[in-house]
Short mmCIF file of C-alpha atoms in Angstrom, two decimals:
data_model
loop_
_atom_site.label_atom_id
_atom_site.label_comp_id
_atom_site.label_asym_id
_atom_site.label_seq_id
_atom_site.Cartn_x
_atom_site.Cartn_y
_atom_site.Cartn_z
CA UNK A 1 83.15 -17.59 68.46
CA UNK A 2 80.19 -18.46 66.20
CA UNK A 3 77.07 -19.61 68.02
CA UNK A 4 75.75 -23.04 66.90
CA UNK A 5 72.42 -21.43 65.96
CA UNK A 6 73.93 -18.37 64.24
CA UNK A 7 72.50 -19.24 60.81
CA UNK A 8 69.26 -20.76 62.05
CA UNK A 9 65.85 -19.57 60.93
CA UNK A 10 64.06 -17.52 63.58
CA UNK A 11 60.48 -16.65 64.43
CA UNK A 12 60.46 -12.89 63.94
CA UNK A 13 56.78 -12.13 64.60
CA UNK A 14 53.35 -13.68 64.98
CA UNK A 15 49.74 -12.69 64.36
CA UNK A 16 46.35 -14.34 64.74
CA UNK A 17 42.74 -13.77 63.74
CA UNK A 18 39.36 -15.24 64.69
CA UNK A 19 35.83 -14.58 63.39
CA UNK A 20 33.80 -11.65 64.67
CA UNK A 21 31.14 -14.11 65.86
CA UNK A 22 31.77 -16.40 68.81
CA UNK A 23 29.61 -18.72 70.87
CA UNK A 24 29.75 -20.30 74.29
CA UNK A 25 29.26 -24.05 74.44
CA UNK A 26 25.85 -23.56 76.05
CA UNK A 27 24.82 -21.10 73.32
CA UNK A 28 25.74 -23.63 70.67
CA UNK A 29 23.71 -26.35 72.36
CA UNK A 30 20.68 -24.07 72.40
CA UNK A 31 21.27 -22.93 68.82
CA UNK A 32 21.45 -26.52 67.60
CA UNK A 33 18.50 -27.54 69.82
CA UNK A 34 20.54 -30.35 71.40
CA UNK A 35 18.68 -32.12 74.19
CA UNK A 36 20.53 -35.46 74.33
CA UNK A 37 22.20 -35.44 77.80
CA UNK A 38 25.21 -37.37 76.49
CA UNK A 39 25.90 -34.82 73.78
CA UNK A 40 25.35 -31.91 76.16
CA UNK A 41 27.86 -33.48 78.53
CA UNK A 42 30.47 -33.68 75.76
CA UNK A 43 30.08 -29.95 75.04
CA UNK A 44 29.94 -28.79 78.64
CA UNK A 45 32.87 -30.88 79.87
CA UNK A 46 35.25 -30.00 77.04
CA UNK A 47 37.27 -27.33 78.94
CA UNK A 48 36.14 -24.95 76.18
CA UNK A 49 34.24 -21.79 77.08
CA UNK A 50 33.92 -20.01 73.72
CA UNK A 51 34.77 -20.55 70.06
CA UNK A 52 34.77 -18.34 67.01
CA UNK A 53 32.52 -19.93 64.39
CA UNK A 54 30.87 -18.89 61.14
CA UNK A 55 27.40 -20.42 61.24
CA UNK A 56 24.44 -19.82 58.90
CA UNK A 57 21.32 -17.98 60.03
CA UNK A 58 18.56 -20.21 61.36
CA UNK A 59 15.75 -21.33 59.08
CA UNK A 60 12.38 -19.52 59.41
CA UNK A 61 11.14 -22.26 61.74
CA UNK A 62 14.18 -21.77 64.01
CA UNK A 63 15.94 -24.97 63.00
CA UNK A 64 19.62 -25.07 61.96
CA UNK A 65 20.20 -24.69 58.22
CA UNK A 66 21.89 -27.66 56.54
CA UNK A 67 24.62 -26.32 54.25
CA UNK A 68 25.54 -28.14 51.06
CA UNK A 69 29.12 -29.16 50.35
CA UNK A 70 29.30 -26.33 47.80
CA UNK A 71 28.15 -23.78 50.39
CA UNK A 72 30.68 -25.12 52.88
CA UNK A 73 33.52 -24.84 50.35
CA UNK A 74 32.53 -21.26 49.54
CA UNK A 75 32.55 -20.52 53.26
CA UNK A 76 35.99 -22.10 53.54
CA UNK A 77 37.31 -19.90 50.73
CA UNK A 78 35.61 -16.61 51.56
CA UNK A 79 36.09 -16.59 55.32
CA UNK A 80 39.51 -18.21 54.98
CA UNK A 81 40.81 -15.31 52.89
CA UNK A 82 39.43 -12.79 55.41
CA UNK A 83 40.97 -14.56 58.41
CA UNK A 84 44.24 -15.25 56.60
CA UNK A 85 44.61 -11.61 55.59
CA UNK A 86 43.97 -10.39 59.14
CA UNK A 87 46.48 -12.86 60.59
CA UNK A 88 49.16 -11.83 58.07
CA UNK A 89 48.57 -8.12 58.65
CA UNK A 90 48.82 -8.63 62.41
CA UNK A 91 51.98 -10.71 61.96
CA UNK A 92 53.64 -8.09 59.75
CA UNK A 93 52.80 -5.38 62.29
CA UNK A 94 54.37 -7.50 65.04
CA UNK A 95 57.43 -8.10 62.87
CA UNK A 96 57.85 -4.50 61.80
CA UNK A 97 57.68 -5.53 58.15
CA UNK A 98 55.65 -4.50 55.12
CA UNK A 99 53.78 -6.69 52.61
CA UNK A 100 56.43 -5.79 50.03
CA UNK A 101 59.05 -7.48 52.25
CA UNK A 102 57.45 -10.92 51.91
CA UNK A 103 59.40 -13.23 49.59
CA UNK A 104 57.85 -16.60 50.44
CA UNK A 105 54.31 -17.51 51.51
CA UNK A 106 53.28 -20.94 52.76
CA UNK A 107 49.59 -21.56 53.49
CA UNK A 108 48.24 -24.50 55.47
CA UNK A 109 44.63 -25.65 55.61
CA UNK A 110 42.71 -28.83 56.38
CA UNK A 111 39.10 -27.66 56.24
CA UNK A 112 38.48 -27.45 52.51
CA UNK A 113 39.93 -27.85 49.04
CA UNK A 114 40.42 -25.13 46.45
CA UNK A 115 42.57 -24.44 43.41
CA UNK A 116 44.25 -21.99 43.20
CA UNK A 117 45.03 -22.26 46.88
CA UNK A 118 45.09 -19.71 49.67
CA UNK A 119 48.65 -18.71 48.79
CA UNK A 120 47.62 -17.32 45.39
CA UNK A 121 44.43 -15.75 46.77
CA UNK A 122 46.27 -14.03 49.62
CA UNK A 123 49.07 -12.78 47.36
CA UNK A 124 46.38 -11.06 45.30
CA UNK A 125 44.40 -9.91 48.36
CA UNK A 126 47.45 -8.35 50.03
CA UNK A 127 49.04 -7.15 46.77
CA UNK A 128 52.26 -9.02 47.50
CA UNK A 129 55.05 -8.98 44.95
CA UNK A 130 54.18 -11.23 41.98
CA UNK A 131 57.60 -12.89 42.33
CA UNK A 132 56.75 -14.10 45.85
CA UNK A 133 57.36 -17.85 46.01
CA UNK A 134 54.51 -19.88 47.48
CA UNK A 135 53.50 -23.27 48.81
CA UNK A 136 50.13 -24.75 49.82
CA UNK A 137 49.98 -27.59 52.36
CA UNK A 138 46.47 -29.08 52.20
CA UNK A 139 44.83 -31.88 54.14
CA UNK A 140 47.57 -32.91 56.56
CA UNK A 141 45.48 -31.96 59.60
CA UNK A 142 46.26 -30.48 62.99
CA UNK A 143 49.94 -31.41 62.88
CA UNK A 144 50.54 -29.61 59.57
CA UNK A 145 51.66 -26.28 61.04
CA UNK A 146 54.99 -27.74 62.15
CA UNK A 147 55.40 -29.75 58.94
CA UNK A 148 55.05 -26.50 57.02
CA UNK A 149 57.25 -24.55 59.45
CA UNK A 150 60.05 -27.03 58.74
CA UNK A 151 59.75 -26.26 55.01
CA UNK A 152 59.55 -22.51 55.61
CA UNK A 153 62.60 -22.60 57.90
CA UNK A 154 64.51 -24.45 55.19
CA UNK A 155 63.62 -21.76 52.64
CA UNK A 156 64.64 -19.01 55.07
CA UNK A 157 68.03 -20.64 55.74
CA UNK A 158 68.73 -20.78 52.01
CA UNK A 159 67.62 -17.14 51.54
CA UNK A 160 69.34 -15.26 54.43
CA UNK A 161 67.85 -11.89 55.26
CA UNK A 162 64.65 -12.50 53.30
CA UNK A 163 61.21 -12.77 54.88
CA UNK A 164 59.04 -15.89 54.73
CA UNK A 165 55.53 -16.21 56.11
CA UNK A 166 53.65 -19.28 57.28
CA UNK A 167 49.90 -18.86 57.65
CA UNK A 168 47.51 -21.53 58.91
CA UNK A 169 43.92 -20.93 57.80
CA UNK A 170 41.28 -23.19 59.32
CA UNK A 171 37.55 -22.52 58.86
CA UNK A 172 36.47 -25.55 60.85
CA UNK A 173 32.80 -24.58 60.66
CA UNK A 174 33.09 -25.31 56.91
CA UNK A 175 33.71 -28.96 57.79
CA UNK A 176 30.84 -29.67 60.18
CA UNK A 177 28.05 -32.21 59.88
CA UNK A 178 25.11 -31.74 62.25
CA UNK A 179 23.26 -35.02 62.66
CA UNK A 180 23.00 -35.53 66.42
CA UNK A 181 25.26 -38.60 66.46
CA UNK A 182 27.99 -38.96 69.04
CA UNK A 183 30.61 -39.14 66.26
CA UNK A 184 29.75 -35.72 64.86
CA UNK A 185 28.97 -34.24 68.26
CA UNK A 186 32.49 -34.86 69.55
CA UNK A 187 33.88 -32.97 66.55
CA UNK A 188 31.26 -30.22 66.78
CA UNK A 189 32.08 -29.67 70.45
CA UNK A 190 35.77 -29.15 69.78
CA UNK A 191 36.86 -27.16 66.74
CA UNK A 192 36.83 -23.40 66.16
CA UNK A 193 37.65 -21.10 63.25
CA UNK A 194 40.88 -19.13 63.16
CA UNK A 195 44.05 -18.22 61.32
CA UNK A 196 47.60 -17.71 62.56
CA UNK A 197 50.69 -16.40 60.79
CA UNK A 198 54.34 -16.41 61.77
CA UNK A 199 57.26 -14.56 60.16
CA UNK A 200 60.44 -16.55 59.62
CA UNK A 201 63.85 -15.20 58.64
CA UNK A 202 67.49 -16.18 58.89
CA UNK A 203 70.23 -13.62 59.61
CA UNK A 204 71.64 -11.97 56.52
CA UNK A 205 72.78 -8.69 55.04
CA UNK A 206 70.16 -6.14 54.08
CA UNK A 207 67.17 -7.93 55.55
CA UNK A 208 65.27 -8.21 58.80
CA UNK A 209 67.69 -8.90 61.63
CA UNK A 210 65.67 -11.08 63.97
CA UNK A 211 68.88 -12.12 65.71
CA UNK A 212 68.94 -8.78 67.54
CA UNK A 213 65.53 -9.35 69.08
CA UNK A 214 64.33 -12.05 71.44
CA UNK A 215 63.34 -14.24 68.48
CA UNK A 216 63.65 -18.00 68.97
CA UNK A 217 65.97 -19.91 66.64
CA UNK A 218 64.59 -23.16 65.21
CA UNK A 219 67.34 -25.66 65.98
CA UNK A 220 65.85 -28.93 64.78
CA UNK A 221 62.62 -30.73 63.86
CA UNK A 222 61.43 -34.30 64.37
CA UNK A 223 58.50 -36.40 63.18
CA UNK A 224 57.00 -39.58 64.56
CA UNK A 225 54.20 -41.38 62.75
CA UNK A 226 52.08 -44.11 64.33
CA UNK A 227 51.05 -46.35 61.38
CA UNK A 228 48.84 -48.56 63.56
CA UNK A 229 46.65 -45.50 64.18
CA UNK A 230 46.51 -44.32 60.56
CA UNK A 231 42.68 -44.22 60.64
CA UNK A 232 42.31 -42.70 64.10
CA UNK A 233 41.89 -39.11 62.82
CA UNK A 234 40.26 -38.53 59.44
CA UNK A 235 38.64 -35.88 57.29
CA UNK A 236 36.97 -37.82 54.52
CA UNK A 237 33.81 -38.19 52.46
CA UNK A 238 30.59 -39.06 54.29
CA UNK A 239 28.27 -40.85 51.82
CA UNK A 240 25.30 -40.48 54.10
CA UNK A 241 25.49 -36.69 54.17
CA UNK A 242 27.12 -36.14 50.79
CA UNK A 243 29.93 -34.01 52.20
CA UNK A 244 33.29 -34.21 53.93
CA UNK A 245 33.40 -34.63 57.70
CA UNK A 246 35.85 -35.14 60.54
CA UNK A 247 36.15 -38.36 62.48
CA UNK A 248 38.10 -38.89 65.71
CA UNK A 249 38.71 -42.24 67.37
CA UNK A 250 38.01 -42.15 71.14
CA UNK A 251 41.45 -43.69 71.73
CA UNK A 252 43.32 -40.78 70.11
CA UNK A 253 44.31 -39.05 73.38
CA UNK A 254 45.82 -42.21 74.83
CA UNK A 255 47.64 -43.22 71.63
CA UNK A 256 49.17 -39.77 71.20
CA UNK A 257 50.12 -39.54 74.87
CA UNK A 258 51.76 -42.96 74.87
CA UNK A 259 53.97 -42.05 71.90
CA UNK A 260 54.85 -38.53 73.06
CA UNK A 261 57.93 -39.60 75.11
CA UNK A 262 59.38 -41.42 72.10
CA UNK A 263 58.79 -38.40 69.91
CA UNK A 264 60.56 -36.15 72.40
CA UNK A 265 63.43 -38.60 72.69
CA UNK A 266 63.85 -38.41 68.91
CA UNK A 267 63.89 -34.61 68.99
CA UNK A 268 66.49 -34.41 71.77
CA UNK A 269 68.65 -37.32 70.61
CA UNK A 270 72.30 -36.31 70.44
CA UNK A 271 71.77 -32.91 72.08
CA UNK A 272 72.52 -33.99 75.64
CA UNK A 273 69.29 -32.29 76.72
CA UNK A 274 66.72 -33.74 79.10
CA UNK A 275 63.02 -32.98 79.41
CA UNK A 276 63.86 -30.98 82.54
CA UNK A 277 66.10 -28.67 80.46
CA UNK A 278 63.12 -27.39 78.45
CA UNK A 279 61.87 -24.05 79.75
CA UNK A 280 58.80 -23.55 77.55
CA UNK A 281 56.22 -25.84 75.96
CA UNK A 282 54.08 -24.78 73.00
CA UNK A 283 51.62 -27.63 72.50
CA UNK A 284 48.70 -27.99 70.10
CA UNK A 285 45.37 -27.53 71.89
CA UNK A 286 43.95 -30.78 70.55
CA UNK A 287 41.36 -31.22 73.29
CA UNK A 288 41.23 -31.67 77.06
CA UNK A 289 41.96 -35.40 77.03
CA UNK A 290 44.75 -35.04 74.48
CA UNK A 291 46.49 -32.26 76.40
CA UNK A 292 46.11 -34.10 79.72
CA UNK A 293 47.51 -37.31 78.22
CA UNK A 294 50.51 -35.53 76.70
CA UNK A 295 51.14 -33.65 79.94
CA UNK A 296 51.06 -36.78 82.09
CA UNK A 297 53.19 -38.88 79.73
CA UNK A 298 55.86 -36.18 79.40
CA UNK A 299 55.80 -35.31 83.10
CA UNK A 300 54.77 -31.70 82.50
CA UNK A 301 52.97 -29.43 84.93
CA UNK A 302 49.74 -27.57 84.30
CA UNK A 303 51.82 -24.39 84.29
CA UNK A 304 53.88 -25.81 81.40
CA UNK A 305 50.76 -26.11 79.22
CA UNK A 306 48.95 -23.00 80.48
CA UNK A 307 48.94 -21.31 77.08
CA UNK A 308 47.70 -24.49 75.40
CA UNK A 309 44.79 -24.85 77.80
CA UNK A 310 44.11 -21.11 77.60
CA UNK A 311 43.78 -21.28 73.81
CA UNK A 312 41.54 -24.33 74.12
CA UNK A 313 39.36 -22.51 76.65
CA UNK A 314 39.02 -19.34 74.58
CA UNK A 315 38.99 -20.68 71.02
CA UNK A 316 38.67 -24.46 71.00
CA UNK A 317 40.85 -26.60 68.76
CA UNK A 318 42.02 -24.35 65.89
CA UNK A 319 43.55 -27.27 63.99
CA UNK A 320 46.93 -26.50 62.37
CA UNK A 321 47.16 -22.95 63.75
CA UNK A 322 46.57 -23.81 67.41
CA UNK A 323 50.24 -23.97 68.37
CA UNK A 324 50.86 -20.49 66.95
CA UNK A 325 48.05 -19.07 69.11
CA UNK A 326 49.84 -20.64 72.10
CA UNK A 327 53.20 -19.30 70.91
CA UNK A 328 51.73 -15.81 70.64
CA UNK A 329 50.59 -15.97 74.27
CA UNK A 330 54.04 -17.11 75.37
CA UNK A 331 55.73 -14.34 73.37
CA UNK A 332 53.45 -11.63 74.76
CA UNK A 333 53.78 -12.86 78.34
CA UNK A 334 57.24 -11.38 78.70
CA UNK A 335 58.68 -14.27 80.69
CA UNK A 336 61.12 -15.63 78.13
CA UNK A 337 64.83 -15.00 78.68
CA UNK A 338 67.72 -15.19 76.24
CA UNK A 339 69.09 -18.72 76.17
CA UNK A 340 65.80 -20.37 77.15
CA UNK A 341 64.86 -23.59 75.37
CA UNK A 342 61.42 -24.46 74.07
CA UNK A 343 59.63 -27.36 72.42
CA UNK A 344 56.86 -26.83 69.88
CA UNK A 345 54.55 -29.82 69.49
CA UNK A 346 51.63 -30.66 67.21
CA UNK A 347 49.61 -33.83 66.79
CA UNK A 348 47.30 -34.95 64.02
CA UNK A 349 46.26 -37.50 61.39
CA UNK A 350 48.69 -40.22 60.44
CA UNK A 351 48.65 -40.50 63.41
CA UNK A 352 51.56 -38.08 63.73
CA UNK A 353 53.48 -36.17 66.38
CA UNK A 354 55.61 -33.28 65.13
CA UNK A 355 58.13 -31.41 67.28
CA UNK A 356 60.61 -28.56 66.98
CA UNK A 357 63.36 -27.45 69.36
CA UNK A 358 63.88 -23.70 69.73
CA UNK A 359 66.29 -21.44 71.61
CA UNK A 360 65.70 -17.77 72.43
#
């Protein structure tokens, strides 16, 4: 008897990368010479201990250097290629595949703009086959990893046995504005640099057979946009500083949390499954308040989101790649059993909640 997920795309391996330089929240406050008690409180009560960041050397007088938009874009490109390559190499090692096996490369980023995109740069950097198909998803924000995974899974299903890669490259320190305001301080307290890659393949002759391993099958995806909160999360041009910058509405955690049950209902509709049937939760580490709001509204335990909070603690919010860092921790934990069900969840601008249902 054929299993209902027999032809589904599967996650065959995962790899991540962070910068060589990391900072504690207290070190960052000292480095930026922040004395405002309100701002210090935001940093120190963020549930974040350390983050990998790529920051410029201090000026001769010890003050932080203000980078131009051009310098930030060059940082985005240069460090993004380095992190993306490391993540892909780690993913291929985990998959047991070679660069020559890659037939499709999808790159996601929200922290800068460049043409040609990361997909072309990484194909050259890794010497992938010149016939490798590619896609760049730019500017969608923290939710974009699952949007892109949906597209990659579709490609994998239509090319059985062939290997596709999704890589999320986020150099968040290339999108910072340091001006001491509460708006920028909330952002500066939260995001970290990192890249994450996942290998996706569907069963087929002559290719990688992820079906023989404990590789989760992607059964379905769902999206839920909240048009009333379209401006709640933005990365747009700041006239005052002459560069792009993030902006987060203080109500984001509560809006996302309130709509999470409806998003889950949409994902599970017609499956006969209940929230209690889900064994594993892989949730974007959007921030302490966001994770707490999602957890409470979905009735999850702290154990359910342990990998999410662990990634937030160790790396901060890694934007589109955060959920893959959490997935890597779940996969390496060794507690997943064949037949287990999992939900992958990301949240971001739009405002949007993306979900995927997986079975091991």
